[in-house]
Amino acid sequence: MEKKIILKDLKDTIELGKSLALKCSGKEIFAVSGPLGSGKTSLVQGISLGLGIKAKVNSPTFNIIKVYPVDNHNTIKELVHIDAYRLKSSEELLSLGVEEFFLANDNLVYIEWPEKIKDIIPRRAKNIKIDYYKKNTERIISF
Ligand SMILES: Nc1ncnc2c1ncn2[C@@H]1O[C@H](COP(=O)(O)OP(=O)(O)O)[C@@H](O)[C@H]1O
Ligand SMILES: [Mg+2]
């Protein structure tokens, strides 16, 4: 990881998510680590806005995987949000059919708590780390 950005507040995080989305064309995988409350879900909310998704993206606590259709994009047809926090093993995620999402060309896959499923995350995944920073609402993000 080389690039670091300070996010002053939630708005900065959302805006960064939006601009990340605009650089995507499909087949991206983001592996986003960081402590509870650091802003991983907020970042994917920004990405969803950037993709024009109307539904509110929340933590997929009960579902582990949530798929959001993308209607108005040339190459991305869905956002796949994975929250591995509650998983005990990678096999659990495999049994939910995650490989299909890793193989597709027309989606953007966003993974929270990737360290829980290290062994099955494709090499091409882009690693991102979010952490708390000096002030209450400040975060530091590394790419
Ligand atoms: N700069 C910031 N970026 C992201 N979230 C922030 C920021 N400052 C404060 N927050 C707050 O921190 C919380 C982050 O929650 P969330 O995105 O669900 O974290 P995580 O998914 O990492 O557990 C939200 O309540 C949000 O309003
Ligand atoms: Mg979260």
GROMACS .gro file of C-alpha atoms and ligand atoms in nm, residues 41 59 83 112, ligand 2:
model
    5
   41THR     CA    1  -1.963   0.015   0.509
   59SER     CA    2  -2.411  -0.409   0.670
   83ASP     CA    3  -1.929  -0.891   0.515
  112GLU     CA    4  -1.537  -0.630   0.458
  145MG      MG    5  -1.937  -0.267   0.817
   0.00000   0.00000   0.00000
